Short mmCIF file of C-alpha atoms and ligand atoms in Angstrom, two decimals:
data_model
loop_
_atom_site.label_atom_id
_atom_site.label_comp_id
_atom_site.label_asym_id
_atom_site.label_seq_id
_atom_site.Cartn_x
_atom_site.Cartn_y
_atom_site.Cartn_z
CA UNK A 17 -72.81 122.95 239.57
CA UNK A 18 -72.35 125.06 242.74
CA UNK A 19 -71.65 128.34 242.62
CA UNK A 20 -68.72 127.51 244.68
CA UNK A 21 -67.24 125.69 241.89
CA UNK A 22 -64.35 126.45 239.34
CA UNK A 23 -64.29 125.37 235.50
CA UNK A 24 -62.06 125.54 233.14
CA UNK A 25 -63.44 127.11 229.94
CA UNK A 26 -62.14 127.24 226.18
CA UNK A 27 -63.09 130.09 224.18
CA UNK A 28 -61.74 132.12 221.17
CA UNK A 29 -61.68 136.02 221.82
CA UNK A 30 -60.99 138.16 219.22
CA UNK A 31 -59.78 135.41 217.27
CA UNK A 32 -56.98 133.88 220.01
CA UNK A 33 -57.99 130.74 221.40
CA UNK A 34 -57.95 130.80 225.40
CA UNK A 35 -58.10 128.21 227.77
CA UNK A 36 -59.17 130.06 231.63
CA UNK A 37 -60.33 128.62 235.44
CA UNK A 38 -63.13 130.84 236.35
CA UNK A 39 -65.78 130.82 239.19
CA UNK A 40 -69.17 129.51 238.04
CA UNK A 41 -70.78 132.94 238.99
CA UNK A 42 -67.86 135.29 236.78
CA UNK A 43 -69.95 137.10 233.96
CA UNK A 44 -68.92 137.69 231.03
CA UNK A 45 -67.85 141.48 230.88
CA UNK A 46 -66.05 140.59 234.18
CA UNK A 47 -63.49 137.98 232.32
CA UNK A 48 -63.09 139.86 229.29
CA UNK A 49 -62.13 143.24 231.28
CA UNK A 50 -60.76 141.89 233.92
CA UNK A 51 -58.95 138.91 233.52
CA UNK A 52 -58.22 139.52 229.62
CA UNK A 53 -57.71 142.89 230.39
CA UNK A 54 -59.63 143.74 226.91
CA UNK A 55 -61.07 147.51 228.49
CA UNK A 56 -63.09 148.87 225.43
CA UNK A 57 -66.28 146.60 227.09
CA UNK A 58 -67.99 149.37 229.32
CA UNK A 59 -69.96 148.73 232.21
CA UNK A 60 -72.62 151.85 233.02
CA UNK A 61 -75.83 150.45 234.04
CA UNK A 62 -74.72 146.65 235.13
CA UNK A 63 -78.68 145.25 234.54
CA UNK A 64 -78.97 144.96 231.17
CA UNK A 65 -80.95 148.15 229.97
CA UNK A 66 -77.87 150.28 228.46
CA UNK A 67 -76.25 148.23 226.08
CA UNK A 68 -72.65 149.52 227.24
CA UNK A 69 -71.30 146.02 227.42
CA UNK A 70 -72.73 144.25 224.27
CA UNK A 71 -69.74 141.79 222.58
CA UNK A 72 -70.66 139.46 220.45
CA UNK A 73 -71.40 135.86 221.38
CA UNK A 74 -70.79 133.63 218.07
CA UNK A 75 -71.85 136.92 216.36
CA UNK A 76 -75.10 137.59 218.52
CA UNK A 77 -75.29 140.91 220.43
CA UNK A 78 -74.76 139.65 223.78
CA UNK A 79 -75.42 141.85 227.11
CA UNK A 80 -72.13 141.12 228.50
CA UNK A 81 -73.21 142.32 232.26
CA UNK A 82 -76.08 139.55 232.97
CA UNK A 83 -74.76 136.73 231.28
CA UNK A 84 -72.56 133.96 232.57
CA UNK A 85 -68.84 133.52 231.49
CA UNK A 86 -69.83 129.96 231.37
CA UNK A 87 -72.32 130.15 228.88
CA UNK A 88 -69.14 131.30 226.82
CA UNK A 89 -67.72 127.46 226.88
CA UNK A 90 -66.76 126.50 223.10
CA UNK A 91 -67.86 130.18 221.47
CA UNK A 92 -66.50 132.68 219.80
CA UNK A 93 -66.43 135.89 221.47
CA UNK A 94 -65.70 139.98 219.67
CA UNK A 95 -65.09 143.14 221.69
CA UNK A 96 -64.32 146.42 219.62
CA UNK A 97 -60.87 145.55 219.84
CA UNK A 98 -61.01 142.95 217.54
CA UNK A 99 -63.18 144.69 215.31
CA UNK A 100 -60.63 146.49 213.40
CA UNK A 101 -58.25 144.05 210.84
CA UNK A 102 -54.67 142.56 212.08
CA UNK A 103 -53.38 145.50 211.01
CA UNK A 104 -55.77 148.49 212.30
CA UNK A 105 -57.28 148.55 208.99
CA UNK A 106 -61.08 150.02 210.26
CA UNK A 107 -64.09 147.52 209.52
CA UNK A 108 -67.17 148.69 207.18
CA UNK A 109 -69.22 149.38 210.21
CA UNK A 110 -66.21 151.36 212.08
CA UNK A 111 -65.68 153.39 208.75
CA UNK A 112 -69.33 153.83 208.71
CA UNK A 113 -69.32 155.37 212.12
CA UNK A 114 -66.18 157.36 211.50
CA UNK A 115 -67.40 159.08 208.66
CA UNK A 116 -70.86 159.91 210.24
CA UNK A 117 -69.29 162.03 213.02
CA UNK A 118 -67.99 160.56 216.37
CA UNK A 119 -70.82 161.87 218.98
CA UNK A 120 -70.01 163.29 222.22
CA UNK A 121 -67.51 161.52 224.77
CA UNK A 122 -68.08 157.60 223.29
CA UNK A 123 -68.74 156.12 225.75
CA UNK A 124 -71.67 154.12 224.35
CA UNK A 125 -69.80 153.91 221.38
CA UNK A 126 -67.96 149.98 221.35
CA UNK A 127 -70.93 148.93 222.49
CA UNK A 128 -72.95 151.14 219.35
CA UNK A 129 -70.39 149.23 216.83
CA UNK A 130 -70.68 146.14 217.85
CA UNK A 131 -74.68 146.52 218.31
CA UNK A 132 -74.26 147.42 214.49
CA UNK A 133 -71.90 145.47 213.37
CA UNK A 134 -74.60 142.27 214.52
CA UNK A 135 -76.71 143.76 212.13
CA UNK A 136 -74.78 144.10 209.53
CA UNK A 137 -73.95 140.15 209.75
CA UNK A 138 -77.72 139.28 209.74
CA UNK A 139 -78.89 141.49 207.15
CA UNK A 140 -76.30 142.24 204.25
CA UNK A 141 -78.38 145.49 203.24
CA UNK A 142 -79.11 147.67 206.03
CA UNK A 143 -82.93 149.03 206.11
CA UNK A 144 -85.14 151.91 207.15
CA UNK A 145 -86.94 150.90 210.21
CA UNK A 146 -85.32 148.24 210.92
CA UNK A 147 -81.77 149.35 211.70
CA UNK A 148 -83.78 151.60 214.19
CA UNK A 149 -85.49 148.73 215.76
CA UNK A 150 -82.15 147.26 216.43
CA UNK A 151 -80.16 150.14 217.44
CA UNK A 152 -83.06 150.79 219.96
CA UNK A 153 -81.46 148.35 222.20
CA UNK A 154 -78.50 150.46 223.35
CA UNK A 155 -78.42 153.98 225.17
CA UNK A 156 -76.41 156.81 224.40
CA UNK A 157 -76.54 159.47 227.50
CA UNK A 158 -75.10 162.21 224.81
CA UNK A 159 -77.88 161.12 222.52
CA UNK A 160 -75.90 160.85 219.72
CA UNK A 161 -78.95 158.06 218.05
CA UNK A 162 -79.01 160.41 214.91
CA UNK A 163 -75.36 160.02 214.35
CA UNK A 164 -75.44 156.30 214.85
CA UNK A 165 -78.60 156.16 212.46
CA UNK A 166 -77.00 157.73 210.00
CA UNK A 167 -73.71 155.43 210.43
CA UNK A 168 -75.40 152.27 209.63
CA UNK A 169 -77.73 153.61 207.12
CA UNK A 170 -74.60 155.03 205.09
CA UNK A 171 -73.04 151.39 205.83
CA UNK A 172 -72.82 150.19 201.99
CA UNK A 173 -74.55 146.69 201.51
CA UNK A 174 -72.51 143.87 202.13
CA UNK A 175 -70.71 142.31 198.92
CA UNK A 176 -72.92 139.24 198.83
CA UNK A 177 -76.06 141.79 199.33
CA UNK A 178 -79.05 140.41 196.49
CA UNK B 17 -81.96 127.50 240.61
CA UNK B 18 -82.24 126.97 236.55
CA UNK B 19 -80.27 128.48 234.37
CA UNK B 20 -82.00 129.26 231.33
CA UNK B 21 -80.83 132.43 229.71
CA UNK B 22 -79.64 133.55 232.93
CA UNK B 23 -80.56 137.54 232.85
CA UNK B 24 -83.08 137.08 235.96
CA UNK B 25 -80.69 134.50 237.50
CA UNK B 26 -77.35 137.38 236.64
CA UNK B 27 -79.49 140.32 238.12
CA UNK B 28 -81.07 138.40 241.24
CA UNK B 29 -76.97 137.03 242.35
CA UNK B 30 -76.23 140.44 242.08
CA UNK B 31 -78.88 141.44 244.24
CA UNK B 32 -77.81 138.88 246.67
CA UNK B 33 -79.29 135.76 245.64
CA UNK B 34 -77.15 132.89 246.47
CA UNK B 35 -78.07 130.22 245.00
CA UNK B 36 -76.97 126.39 246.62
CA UNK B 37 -77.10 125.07 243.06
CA UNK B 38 -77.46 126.36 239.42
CA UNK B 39 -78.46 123.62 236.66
CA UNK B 40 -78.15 125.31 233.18
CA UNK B 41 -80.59 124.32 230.77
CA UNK B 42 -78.07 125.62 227.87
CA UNK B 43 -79.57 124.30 224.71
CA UNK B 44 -80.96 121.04 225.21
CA UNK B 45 -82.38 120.16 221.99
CA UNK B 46 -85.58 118.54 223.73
CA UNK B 47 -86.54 122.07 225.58
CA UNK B 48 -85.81 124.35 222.40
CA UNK B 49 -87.26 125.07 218.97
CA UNK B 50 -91.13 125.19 217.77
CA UNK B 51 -93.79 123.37 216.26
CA UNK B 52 -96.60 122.21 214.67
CA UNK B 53 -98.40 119.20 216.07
CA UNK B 54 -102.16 118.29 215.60
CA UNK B 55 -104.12 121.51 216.37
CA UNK B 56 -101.61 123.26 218.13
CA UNK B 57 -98.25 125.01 217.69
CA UNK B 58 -95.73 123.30 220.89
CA UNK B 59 -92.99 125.90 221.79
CA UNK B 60 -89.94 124.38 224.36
CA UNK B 61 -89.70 126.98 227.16
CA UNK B 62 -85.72 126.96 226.50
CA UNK B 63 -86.56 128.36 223.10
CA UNK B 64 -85.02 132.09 223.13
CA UNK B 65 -87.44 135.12 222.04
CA UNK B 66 -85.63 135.56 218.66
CA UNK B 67 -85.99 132.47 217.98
CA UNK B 68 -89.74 132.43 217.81
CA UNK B 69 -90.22 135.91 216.75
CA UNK B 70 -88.12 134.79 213.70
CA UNK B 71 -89.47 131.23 213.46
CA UNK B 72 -90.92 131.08 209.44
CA UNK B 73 -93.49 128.45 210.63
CA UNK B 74 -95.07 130.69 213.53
CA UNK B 75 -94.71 133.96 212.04
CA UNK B 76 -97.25 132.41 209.46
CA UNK B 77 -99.24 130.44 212.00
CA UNK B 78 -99.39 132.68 214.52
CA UNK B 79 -98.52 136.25 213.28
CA UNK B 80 -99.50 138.19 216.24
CA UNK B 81 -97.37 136.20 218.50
CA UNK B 82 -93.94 136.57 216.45
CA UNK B 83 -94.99 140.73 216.24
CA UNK B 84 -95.67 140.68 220.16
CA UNK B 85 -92.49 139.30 220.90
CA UNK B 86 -90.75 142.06 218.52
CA UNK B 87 -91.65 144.37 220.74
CA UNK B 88 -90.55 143.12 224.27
CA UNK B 89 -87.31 144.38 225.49
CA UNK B 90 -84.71 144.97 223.09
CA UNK B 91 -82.89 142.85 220.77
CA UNK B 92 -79.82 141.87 222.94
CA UNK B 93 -82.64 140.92 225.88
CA UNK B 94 -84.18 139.13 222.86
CA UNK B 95 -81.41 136.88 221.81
CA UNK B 96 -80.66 135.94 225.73
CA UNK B 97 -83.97 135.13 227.47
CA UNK B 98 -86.29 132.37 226.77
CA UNK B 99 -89.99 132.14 227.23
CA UNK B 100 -89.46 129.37 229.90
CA UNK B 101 -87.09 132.45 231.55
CA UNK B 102 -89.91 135.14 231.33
CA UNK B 103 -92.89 133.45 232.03
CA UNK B 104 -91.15 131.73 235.27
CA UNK B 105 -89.29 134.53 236.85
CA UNK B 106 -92.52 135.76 238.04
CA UNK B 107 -92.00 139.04 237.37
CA UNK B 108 -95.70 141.15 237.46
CA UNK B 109 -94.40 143.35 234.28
CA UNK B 110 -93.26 140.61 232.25
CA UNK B 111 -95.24 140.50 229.13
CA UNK B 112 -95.47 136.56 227.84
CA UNK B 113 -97.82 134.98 230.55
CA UNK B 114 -100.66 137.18 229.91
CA UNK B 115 -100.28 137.23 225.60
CA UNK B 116 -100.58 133.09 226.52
CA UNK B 117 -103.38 133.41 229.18
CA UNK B 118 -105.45 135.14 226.25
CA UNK B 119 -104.55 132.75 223.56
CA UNK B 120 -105.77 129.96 225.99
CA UNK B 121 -102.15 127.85 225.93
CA UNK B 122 -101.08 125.55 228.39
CA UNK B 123 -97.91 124.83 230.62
CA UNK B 124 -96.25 121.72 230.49
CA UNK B 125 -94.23 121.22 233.58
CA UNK B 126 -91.79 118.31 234.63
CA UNK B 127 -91.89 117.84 238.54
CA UNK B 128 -88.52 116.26 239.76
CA UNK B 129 -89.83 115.26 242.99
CA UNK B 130 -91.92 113.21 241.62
CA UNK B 131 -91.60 112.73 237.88
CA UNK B 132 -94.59 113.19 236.75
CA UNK B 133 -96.10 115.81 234.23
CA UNK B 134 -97.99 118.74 234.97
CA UNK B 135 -100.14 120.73 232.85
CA UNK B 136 -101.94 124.02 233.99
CA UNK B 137 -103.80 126.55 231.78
CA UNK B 138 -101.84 129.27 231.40
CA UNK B 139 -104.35 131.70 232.46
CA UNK B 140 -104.38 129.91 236.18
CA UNK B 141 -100.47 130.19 236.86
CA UNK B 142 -100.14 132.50 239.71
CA UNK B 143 -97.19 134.59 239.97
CA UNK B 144 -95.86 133.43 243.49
CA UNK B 145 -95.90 129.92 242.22
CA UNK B 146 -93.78 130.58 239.34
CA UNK B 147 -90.65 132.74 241.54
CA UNK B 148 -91.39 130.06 244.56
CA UNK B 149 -91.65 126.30 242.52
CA UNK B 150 -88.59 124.22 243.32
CA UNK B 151 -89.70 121.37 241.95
CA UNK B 152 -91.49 122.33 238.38
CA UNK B 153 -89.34 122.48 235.23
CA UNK B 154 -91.52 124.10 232.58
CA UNK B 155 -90.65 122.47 229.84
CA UNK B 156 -92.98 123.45 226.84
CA UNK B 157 -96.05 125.74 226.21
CA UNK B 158 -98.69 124.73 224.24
CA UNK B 159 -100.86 127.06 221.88
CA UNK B 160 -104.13 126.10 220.43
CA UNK B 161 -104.72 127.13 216.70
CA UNK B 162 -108.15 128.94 216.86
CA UNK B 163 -108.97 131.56 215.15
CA UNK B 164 -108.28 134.66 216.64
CA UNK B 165 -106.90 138.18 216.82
CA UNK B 166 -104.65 139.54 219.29
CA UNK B 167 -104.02 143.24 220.40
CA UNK B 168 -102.10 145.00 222.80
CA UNK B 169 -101.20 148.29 224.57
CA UNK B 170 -97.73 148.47 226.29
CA UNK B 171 -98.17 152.18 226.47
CA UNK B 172 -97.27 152.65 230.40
CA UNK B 173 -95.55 149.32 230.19
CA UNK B 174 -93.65 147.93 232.96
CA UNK B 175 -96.41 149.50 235.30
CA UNK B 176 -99.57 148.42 233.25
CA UNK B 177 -100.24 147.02 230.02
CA UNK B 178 -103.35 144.85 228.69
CA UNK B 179 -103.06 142.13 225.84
CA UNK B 180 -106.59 141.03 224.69
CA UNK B 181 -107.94 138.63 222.12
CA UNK B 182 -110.86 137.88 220.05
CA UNK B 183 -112.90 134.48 219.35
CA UNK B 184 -114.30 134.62 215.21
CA UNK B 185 -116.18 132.55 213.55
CA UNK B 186 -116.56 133.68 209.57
CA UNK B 187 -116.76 137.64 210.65
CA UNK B 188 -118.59 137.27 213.65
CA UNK B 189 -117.12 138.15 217.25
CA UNK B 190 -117.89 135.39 219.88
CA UNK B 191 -115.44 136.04 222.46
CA UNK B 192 -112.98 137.79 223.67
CA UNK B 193 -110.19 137.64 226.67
CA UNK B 194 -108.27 140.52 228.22
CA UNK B 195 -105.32 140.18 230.46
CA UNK B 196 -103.81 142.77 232.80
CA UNK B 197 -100.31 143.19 232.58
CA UNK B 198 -98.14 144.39 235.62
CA UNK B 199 -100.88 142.60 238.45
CA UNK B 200 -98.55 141.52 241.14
CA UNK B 201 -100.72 138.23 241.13
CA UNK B 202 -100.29 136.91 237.70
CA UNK B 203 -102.35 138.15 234.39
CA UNK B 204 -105.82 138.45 235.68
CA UNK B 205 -107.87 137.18 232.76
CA UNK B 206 -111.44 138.60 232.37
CA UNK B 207 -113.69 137.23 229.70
CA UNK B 208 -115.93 139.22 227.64
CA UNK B 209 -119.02 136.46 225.74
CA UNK B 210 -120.83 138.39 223.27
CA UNK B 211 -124.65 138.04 223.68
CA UNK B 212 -125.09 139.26 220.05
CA UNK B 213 -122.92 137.68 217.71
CA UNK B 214 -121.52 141.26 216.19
CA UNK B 215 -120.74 141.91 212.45
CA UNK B 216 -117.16 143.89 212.73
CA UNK B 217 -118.30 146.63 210.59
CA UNK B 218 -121.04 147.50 213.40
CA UNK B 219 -119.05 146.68 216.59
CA UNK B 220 -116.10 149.45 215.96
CA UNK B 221 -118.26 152.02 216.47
CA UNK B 222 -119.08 150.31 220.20
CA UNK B 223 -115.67 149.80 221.09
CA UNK B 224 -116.20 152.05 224.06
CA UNK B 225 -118.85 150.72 225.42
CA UNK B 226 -117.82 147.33 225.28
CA UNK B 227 -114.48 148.44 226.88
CA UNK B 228 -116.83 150.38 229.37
CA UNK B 229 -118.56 146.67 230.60
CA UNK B 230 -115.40 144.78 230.14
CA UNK B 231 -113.49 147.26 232.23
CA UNK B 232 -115.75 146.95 235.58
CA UNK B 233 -114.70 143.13 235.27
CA UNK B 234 -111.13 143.90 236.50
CA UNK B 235 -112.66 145.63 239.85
CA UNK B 236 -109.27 144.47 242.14
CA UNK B 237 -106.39 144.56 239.97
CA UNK B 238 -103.37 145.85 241.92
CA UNK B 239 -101.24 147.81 239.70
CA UNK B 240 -98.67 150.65 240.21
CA UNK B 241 -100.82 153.33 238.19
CA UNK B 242 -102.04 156.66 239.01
CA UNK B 243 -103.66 158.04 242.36
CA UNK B 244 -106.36 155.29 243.17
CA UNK B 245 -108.51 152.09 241.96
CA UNK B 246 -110.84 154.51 240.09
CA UNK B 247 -108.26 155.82 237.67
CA UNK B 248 -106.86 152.43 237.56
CA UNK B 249 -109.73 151.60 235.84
CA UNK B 250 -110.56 154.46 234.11
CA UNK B 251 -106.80 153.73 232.30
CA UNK B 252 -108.14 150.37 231.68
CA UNK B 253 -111.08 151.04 229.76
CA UNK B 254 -109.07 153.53 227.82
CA UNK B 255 -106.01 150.74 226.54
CA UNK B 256 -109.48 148.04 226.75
CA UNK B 257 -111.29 150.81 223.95
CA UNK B 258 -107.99 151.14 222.03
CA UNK B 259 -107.18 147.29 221.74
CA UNK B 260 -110.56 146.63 220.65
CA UNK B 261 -110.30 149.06 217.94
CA UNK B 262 -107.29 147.67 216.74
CA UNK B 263 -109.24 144.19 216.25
CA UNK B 264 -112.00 145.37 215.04
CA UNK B 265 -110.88 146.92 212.35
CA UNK B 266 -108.45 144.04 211.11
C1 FAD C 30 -83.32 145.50 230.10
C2 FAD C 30 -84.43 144.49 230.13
C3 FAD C 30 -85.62 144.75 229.46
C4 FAD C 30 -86.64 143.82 229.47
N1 FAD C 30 -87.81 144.12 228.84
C5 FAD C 30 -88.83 143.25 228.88
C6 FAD C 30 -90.08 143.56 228.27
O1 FAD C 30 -90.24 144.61 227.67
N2 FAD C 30 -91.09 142.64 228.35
C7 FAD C 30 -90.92 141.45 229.01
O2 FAD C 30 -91.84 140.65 229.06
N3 FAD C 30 -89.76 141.14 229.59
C8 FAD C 30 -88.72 142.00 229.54
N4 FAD C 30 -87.54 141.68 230.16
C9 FAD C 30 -87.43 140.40 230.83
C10 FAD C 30 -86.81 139.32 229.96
O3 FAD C 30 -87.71 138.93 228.95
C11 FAD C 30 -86.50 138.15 230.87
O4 FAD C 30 -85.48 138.59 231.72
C12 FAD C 30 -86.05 136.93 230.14
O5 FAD C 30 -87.04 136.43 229.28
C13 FAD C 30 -85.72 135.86 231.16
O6 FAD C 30 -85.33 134.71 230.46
P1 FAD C 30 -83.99 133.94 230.84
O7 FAD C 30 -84.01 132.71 230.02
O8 FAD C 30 -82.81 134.80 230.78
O9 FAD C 30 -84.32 133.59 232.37
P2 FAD C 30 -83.39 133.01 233.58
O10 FAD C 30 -82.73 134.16 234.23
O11 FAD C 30 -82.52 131.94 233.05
O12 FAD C 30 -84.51 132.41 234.46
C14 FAD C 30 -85.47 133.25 235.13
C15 FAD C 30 -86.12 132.48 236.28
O13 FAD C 30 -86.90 131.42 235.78
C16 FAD C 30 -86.41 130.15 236.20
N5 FAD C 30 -86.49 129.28 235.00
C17 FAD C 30 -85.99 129.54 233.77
N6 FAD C 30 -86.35 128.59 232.89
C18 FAD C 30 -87.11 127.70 233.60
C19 FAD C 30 -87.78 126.49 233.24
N7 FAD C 30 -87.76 126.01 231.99
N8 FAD C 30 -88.48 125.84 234.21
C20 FAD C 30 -88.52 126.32 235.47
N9 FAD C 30 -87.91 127.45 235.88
C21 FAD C 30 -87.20 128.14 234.95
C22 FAD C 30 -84.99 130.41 236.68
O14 FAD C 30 -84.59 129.52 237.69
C23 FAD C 30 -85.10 131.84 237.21
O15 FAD C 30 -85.62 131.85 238.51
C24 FAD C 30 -86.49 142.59 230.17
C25 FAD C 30 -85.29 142.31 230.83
C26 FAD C 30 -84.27 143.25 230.83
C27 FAD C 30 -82.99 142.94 231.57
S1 FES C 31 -73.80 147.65 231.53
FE1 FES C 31 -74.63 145.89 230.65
S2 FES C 31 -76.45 146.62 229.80
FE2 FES C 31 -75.77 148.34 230.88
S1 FES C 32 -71.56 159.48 223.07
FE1 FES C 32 -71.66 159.75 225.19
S2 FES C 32 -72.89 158.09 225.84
FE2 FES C 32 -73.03 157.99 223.72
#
């Protein structure tokens, strides 16, 4: 392709199927804030080091600044607002977080949940070094790491958990 | 311009990069996944960093490889880029040409103009080849099983960092191989033969002076550290005595 061109792309976000024309050179955080008008997706650093953007990408943690709305074609995309149930009902992770202490001004913080919430998919019982591997990835200018730590080590093990 | 997992692509359009045409190597099966053939483990440069770092058949072939991988970048990096992505952006920081100049792999390239195959030791790829080539698709890097320990020191990573390896045979050092990370040219490989074939238990103790000899083998590198070539080196013998250690004790 060009990067002239326009495509037509089909992808579920948050669960709702949409069908959009978008430039070959769109990325991802652009259509989802822009165009779908879904806001919670941050943009701070715009090269891939903070983390602000993450969604998730057929449940990987997917920096939403560098990659290509293309690459989107067919897959199922979450942004914190379609973390929470139907019917507002918080998720494990979000409760997780709640009940840990919001940090400072949360900005970070979609982009936190959603960095944990990819964990919790992978690994049904979240462990010591490892959740701090992972949450690594993202930057919180408030430093609130200790609350997030403590958020997704109090997250209880997943029902099918060994 | 290929499209692998289009971070270097995103952040070079938004620098200004325009390019004419973008071919996306999504996931074609032929360019992803790992294995095992004859003496060697075959890895398809579209295969993405989590995917080898978590790979059950290479984290027991080639342990060091799946534990050097878990440390570059960060996880969402990790789940986007490909090897293909890092080694050919030919970027002087990133990390995966040099860990495959010491382990002695190869490149396996696809040339469009002419169809033919290429293959070049990884230790002779030079960076301005890799951000310049029009024509190359790398399409798989080979590893040779030998055996051999790997260490590293990404201390004052992206400016400098050094990723050596070790040549056994039974528990006798024969060889070793140390490449510069962060040389503007490409990984700068300097070999190190040892004369006396060293029991570990006596050669920890020498670490420093092996990293003293080794060291003056890397007398242009051209990195972004510290005041002048002298301390250059001086940090170079230090990460040179630590990585040793490491491998000399396992
Ligand atoms: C925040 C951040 C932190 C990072 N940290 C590290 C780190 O600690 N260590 C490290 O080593 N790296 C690091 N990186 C770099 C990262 O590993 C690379 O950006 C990634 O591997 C590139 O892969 P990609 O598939 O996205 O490449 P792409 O952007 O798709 O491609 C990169 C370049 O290579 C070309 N290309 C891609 N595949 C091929 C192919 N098969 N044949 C020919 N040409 C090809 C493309 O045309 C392009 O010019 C970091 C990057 C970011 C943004
Ligand atoms: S805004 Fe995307 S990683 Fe910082
Ligand atoms: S709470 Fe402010 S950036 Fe994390």
């Amino acid at each position: 392709m060009t990067t002239r061109d326009r495509l037509t792309i089909r992808l579920t976000v948050n669960g709702e199927a949409h069908t959009v024309e978008i430039s070959s050179n769109l990325m991802l955080v652009d259509l989802v804030r822009e165009r779908l008008n879904l806001q919670g997706t941050r943009v701070a650093c715009d090269q891939g080091a903070c983390g602000a953007c993450t969604v998730l990408v057929d449940g990987r943690p997917i920096t939403a600044c560098l990659s290509f709305a293309f690459t989107a074609d067919g897959a199922a995309v979450l942004t914190i607002e379609g973390v929470a149930g139907s019917d507002n009902t918080l998720d494990t992770v979000q409760l997780a977080f709640h009940d840990s202490g919001v940090p400072q001004c949360g900005f970070c913080t979609p982009g936190m949940v959603l960095l944990a919430k990819a964990y919790y998919m992978q690994q049904p019982m979240p462990e010591g070094a490892d959740v701090e591997r992972w949450l690594d990835a993202n930057i919180c200018r408030c430093s609130g790491y200790q609350v997030f730590r403590r958020a997704l080590h109090s997250t209880p093990p997943r029902e099918d958990a060994p | 311009m290929i499209h692998a997992g289009g971070i270097d692509l995103a952040n070079r359009m938004k620098r200004g990069a325009v390019p004419e045409h973008v071919v996306t190597l999504g996931q074609i099966p032929d360019l992803c996944g790992i294995q095992e053939i004859g003496g060697r483990i075959e890895i398809g440069a579209a295969t993405r960093h989590w995917e080898i770092e978590n790979d059950p058949m290479l984290r027991c072939r080639l342990p060091m490889v799946a534990g050097y991988i878990a440390g570059l970048g960060n996880i969402r990096i990790r789940m986007q880029g490909t090897i293909g992505g890092n080694i050919m952006a030919g970027e002087p920081g990133y990390e995966m040409l040099p860990l495959l100049a010491v382990l002695g792999a190869d490149l396996v390239f696809a040339d469009w103009s002419t169809g033919g195959q290429e293959i070049t030791a990884a230790r002779e790829w030079v960076l301005p080849r890799a951000s310049s080539s029009k024509t190359l698709l790398l399409t798989s890097i080979r590893i040779p099983l030998r055996p051999i320990t790997v260490a590293w020191n990404r201390e004052l990573r992206p400016a400098l960092g050094l990723v050596a390896s070790l040549e056994w045979s039974g528990d006798r050092v024969l060889h070793g191989a140390a490449a510069v990370i962060g040389d503007h040219r490409g990984p700068m490989v300097r070999e190190h033969h040892f004369t006396e074939a060293l029991p570990a238990a006596d050669a920890a103790p020498r670490a420093a002076n092996i990293a003293e000899v080794w060291a003056d083998k890397f007398p242009d590198i051209d990195v972004l550290v510290g005041p002048d070539r002298d301390y250059c080196r001086h940090v170079l013998s230090v990460m040179l005595r630590r990585v040793l250690h490491t491998m000399l004790k396992t």
